[in-house]
Amino acid sequence: LVCFPVTIPPSTTTPLIADWLTYTNSKSGYSIQYPPDWVYRQYPDTATGAGFQPKSLKSDPANEFITINVMPKVAQEGSFNQYVRVAATNEIQGYQSLESLTPFTTPSNLTGYTTTWNVTGPGASGKASVSNPITYFDLPNFQPPSSLQIFLNNPVYLEIYTKMLSTVTITKI
């Protein structure tokens, strides 16, 4: 896995991207925009998230290059910043330690953290590598306490991931 820095556009940027489509998850109360030449597949078992991929690819969960989901917080002690610093090590097998943490605010004034992690596992042949970015947004009023997590699964789509992050809004308070 390759790590790339994620830079969120400044808060003066227009939050909506003119020709992009909007995925809205009314069950979990959030929305995110995605490119018009992409499609999404909502997760049928939970309906709390979706995977996004270019339309040009055959629909396949393995090709969902950007994924978004609401996840209960495993480590719930302390502030959201403290939770983010250990989230992946508690929630994802093979994630060993935090490599980077970058706070940012979306144009709609939603605060999030983009992280990368030191990982080991079968894909890394036991050697350590750095994960692709995972971005976390706090959902403090959800029961159980949860976070909105957005994963970049293929670094080729970093620019689209970054633009998508700038469009996240929370509608369920």
CSV table of N, CA, C and O in Angstrom, one decimal, residues 86-129:
chain,number,residue,atom,x,y,z
A,86,VAL,N,-6.4,5.6,17.8
A,86,VAL,CA,-6.3,4.1,18.0
A,86,VAL,C,-7.3,3.4,17.3
A,86,VAL,O,-7.4,2.1,17.3
A,87,ALA,N,-8.2,4.1,16.5
A,87,ALA,CA,-9.4,3.4,15.9
A,87,ALA,C,-9.0,2.2,15.1
A,87,ALA,O,-9.5,1.1,15.3
A,88,ALA,N,-8.1,2.4,14.1
A,88,ALA,CA,-7.8,1.3,13.2
A,88,ALA,C,-7.1,0.1,13.9
A,88,ALA,O,-7.4,-1.1,13.5
A,89,THR,N,-6.3,0.4,14.9
A,89,THR,CA,-5.6,-0.7,15.6
A,89,THR,C,-6.7,-1.5,16.4
A,89,THR,O,-6.4,-2.7,16.6
A,90,ASN,N,-7.8,-0.9,16.8
A,90,ASN,CA,-8.8,-1.7,17.5
A,90,ASN,C,-9.8,-2.3,16.6
A,90,ASN,O,-10.5,-3.2,17.0
A,91,GLU,N,-10.0,-1.8,15.4
A,91,GLU,CA,-11.1,-2.2,14.5
A,91,GLU,C,-10.7,-3.0,13.3
A,91,GLU,O,-11.5,-3.6,12.6
A,92,ILE,N,-9.4,-2.9,12.9
A,92,ILE,CA,-9.0,-3.6,11.6
A,92,ILE,C,-7.8,-4.5,11.9
A,92,ILE,O,-6.7,-4.0,12.4
A,93,GLN,N,-7.9,-5.7,11.5
A,93,GLN,CA,-6.8,-6.7,11.7
A,93,GLN,C,-5.6,-6.3,11.0
A,93,GLN,O,-5.7,-5.9,9.8
A,94,GLY,N,-4.4,-6.3,11.6
A,94,GLY,CA,-3.1,-6.1,10.9
A,94,GLY,C,-2.7,-4.6,11.0
A,94,GLY,O,-1.6,-4.3,10.6
A,95,TYR,N,-3.6,-3.7,11.5
A,95,TYR,CA,-3.2,-2.3,11.7
A,95,TYR,C,-2.5,-2.2,13.0
A,95,TYR,O,-3.1,-2.4,14.0
A,96,GLN,N,-1.2,-1.8,13.0
A,96,GLN,CA,-0.4,-1.8,14.1
A,96,GLN,C,-0.3,-0.5,14.9
A,96,GLN,O,-0.3,-0.5,16.1
A,97,SER,N,-0.1,0.6,14.2
A,97,SER,CA,0.1,1.9,14.8
A,97,SER,C,-0.2,3.0,13.9
A,97,SER,O,-0.2,2.9,12.7
A,98,LEU,N,-0.5,4.2,14.4
A,98,LEU,CA,-0.8,5.4,13.7
A,98,LEU,C,0.5,5.9,13.0
A,98,LEU,O,1.5,6.1,13.6
A,99,GLU,N,0.4,6.1,11.7
A,99,GLU,CA,1.5,6.7,10.9
A,99,GLU,C,1.4,8.2,10.8
A,99,GLU,O,2.3,9.0,11.0
A,100,SER,N,0.2,8.7,10.5
A,100,SER,CA,-0.1,10.1,10.3
A,100,SER,C,-1.5,10.4,10.7
A,100,SER,O,-2.4,9.6,10.5
A,101,LEU,N,-1.7,11.7,11.1
A,101,LEU,CA,-3.1,12.1,11.5
A,101,LEU,C,-3.1,13.6,11.1
A,101,LEU,O,-2.3,14.4,11.5
A,102,THR,N,-4.1,13.9,10.2
A,102,THR,CA,-4.2,15.3,9.7
A,102,THR,C,-5.6,15.8,9.9
A,102,THR,O,-6.6,15.3,9.3
A,103,PRO,N,-5.8,16.7,10.8
A,103,PRO,CA,-7.1,17.3,11.0
A,103,PRO,C,-7.5,18.3,9.9
A,103,PRO,O,-6.6,18.9,9.3
A,104,PHE,N,-8.8,18.4,9.6
A,104,PHE,CA,-9.2,19.4,8.6
A,104,PHE,C,-10.7,19.7,8.9
A,104,PHE,O,-11.4,19.0,9.6
A,105,THR,N,-11.2,20.7,8.2
A,105,THR,CA,-12.6,21.1,8.3
A,105,THR,C,-13.1,21.3,6.9
A,105,THR,O,-12.5,21.9,6.1
A,106,THR,N,-14.3,20.6,6.6
A,106,THR,CA,-14.9,20.7,5.3
A,106,THR,C,-15.5,22.1,5.1
A,106,THR,O,-15.7,22.9,6.1
A,107,PRO,N,-15.8,22.5,3.9
A,107,PRO,CA,-16.4,23.8,3.7
A,107,PRO,C,-17.8,23.9,4.4
A,107,PRO,O,-18.2,25.0,4.7
A,108,SER,N,-18.4,22.8,4.8
A,108,SER,CA,-19.6,22.9,5.6
A,108,SER,C,-19.4,22.9,7.1
A,108,SER,O,-20.3,22.7,7.9
A,109,ASN,N,-18.1,23.1,7.5
A,109,ASN,CA,-17.6,23.2,8.9
A,109,ASN,C,-17.7,21.9,9.6
A,109,ASN,O,-17.9,21.9,10.8
A,110,LEU,N,-17.6,20.8,9.0
A,110,LEU,CA,-17.5,19.5,9.6
A,110,LEU,C,-16.1,19.1,9.8
A,110,LEU,O,-15.3,19.2,8.9
A,111,THR,N,-15.7,18.8,11.0
A,111,THR,CA,-14.3,18.5,11.4
A,111,THR,C,-14.1,17.0,11.2
A,111,THR,O,-14.9,16.2,11.7
A,112,GLY,N,-13.0,16.6,10.6
A,112,GLY,CA,-12.6,15.2,10.4
A,112,GLY,C,-11.1,15.1,10.6
A,112,GLY,O,-10.3,16.0,10.7
A,113,TYR,N,-10.7,13.8,10.6
A,113,TYR,CA,-9.2,13.5,10.6
A,113,TYR,C,-8.9,12.4,9.6
A,113,TYR,O,-9.6,11.4,9.5
A,114,THR,N,-7.9,12.7,8.8
A,114,THR,CA,-7.4,11.7,7.8
A,114,THR,C,-6.2,11.1,8.4
A,114,THR,O,-5.3,11.8,8.9
A,115,THR,N,-6.2,9.8,8.4
A,115,THR,CA,-5.1,9.0,9.0
A,115,THR,C,-4.5,8.0,8.0
A,115,THR,O,-5.1,7.7,7.0
A,116,THR,N,-3.2,7.6,8.3
A,116,THR,CA,-2.6,6.5,7.7
A,116,THR,C,-2.0,5.6,8.8
A,116,THR,O,-1.8,6.1,9.9
A,117,TRP,N,-1.8,4.3,8.5
A,117,TRP,CA,-1.5,3.4,9.6
A,117,TRP,C,-0.3,2.5,9.1
A,117,TRP,O,-0.2,2.2,7.9
A,118,ASN,N,0.5,2.1,10.1
A,118,ASN,CA,1.5,1.0,9.8
A,118,ASN,C,0.7,-0.3,9.9
A,118,ASN,O,0.0,-0.6,10.9
A,119,VAL,N,0.9,-1.1,8.9
A,119,VAL,CA,0.2,-2.4,8.8
A,119,VAL,C,1.1,-3.5,8.5
A,119,VAL,O,2.1,-3.4,7.9
A,120,THR,N,0.7,-4.7,9.0
A,120,THR,CA,1.3,-5.9,8.7
A,120,THR,C,0.2,-6.9,8.3
A,120,THR,O,-0.9,-6.8,8.7
A,121,GLY,N,0.5,-7.9,7.5
A,121,GLY,CA,-0.5,-8.9,7.2
A,121,GLY,C,-0.1,-9.7,6.0
A,121,GLY,O,0.9,-9.5,5.4
A,122,PRO,N,-1.1,-10.6,5.6
A,122,PRO,CA,-0.8,-11.5,4.5
A,122,PRO,C,-0.4,-10.7,3.2
A,122,PRO,O,0.6,-11.1,2.5
A,123,GLY,N,-1.0,-9.6,2.9
A,123,GLY,CA,-0.7,-8.8,1.7
A,123,GLY,C,0.7,-8.2,1.8
A,123,GLY,O,1.3,-7.9,0.8
A,124,ALA,N,1.2,-8.0,3.0
A,124,ALA,CA,2.5,-7.4,3.2
A,124,ALA,C,3.6,-8.4,3.4
A,124,ALA,O,4.7,-8.0,3.7
A,125,SER,N,3.3,-9.7,3.3
A,125,SER,CA,4.2,-10.8,3.5
A,125,SER,C,4.9,-10.6,4.8
A,125,SER,O,6.1,-10.9,5.0
A,126,GLY,N,4.1,-10.2,5.8
A,126,GLY,CA,4.7,-10.0,7.2
A,126,GLY,C,5.5,-8.8,7.3
A,126,GLY,O,5.9,-8.5,8.4
A,127,LYS,N,5.8,-8.1,6.2
A,127,LYS,CA,6.6,-6.8,6.3
A,127,LYS,C,5.6,-5.6,6.6
A,127,LYS,O,4.5,-5.6,6.1
A,128,ALA,N,6.1,-4.7,7.3
A,128,ALA,CA,5.3,-3.5,7.6
A,128,ALA,C,5.2,-2.6,6.3
A,128,ALA,O,6.1,-2.5,5.5
A,129,SER,N,4.0,-2.0,6.2
A,129,SER,CA,3.8,-1.0,5.1
A,129,SER,C,2.9,0.1,5.7
A,129,SER,O,2.4,0.0,6.8
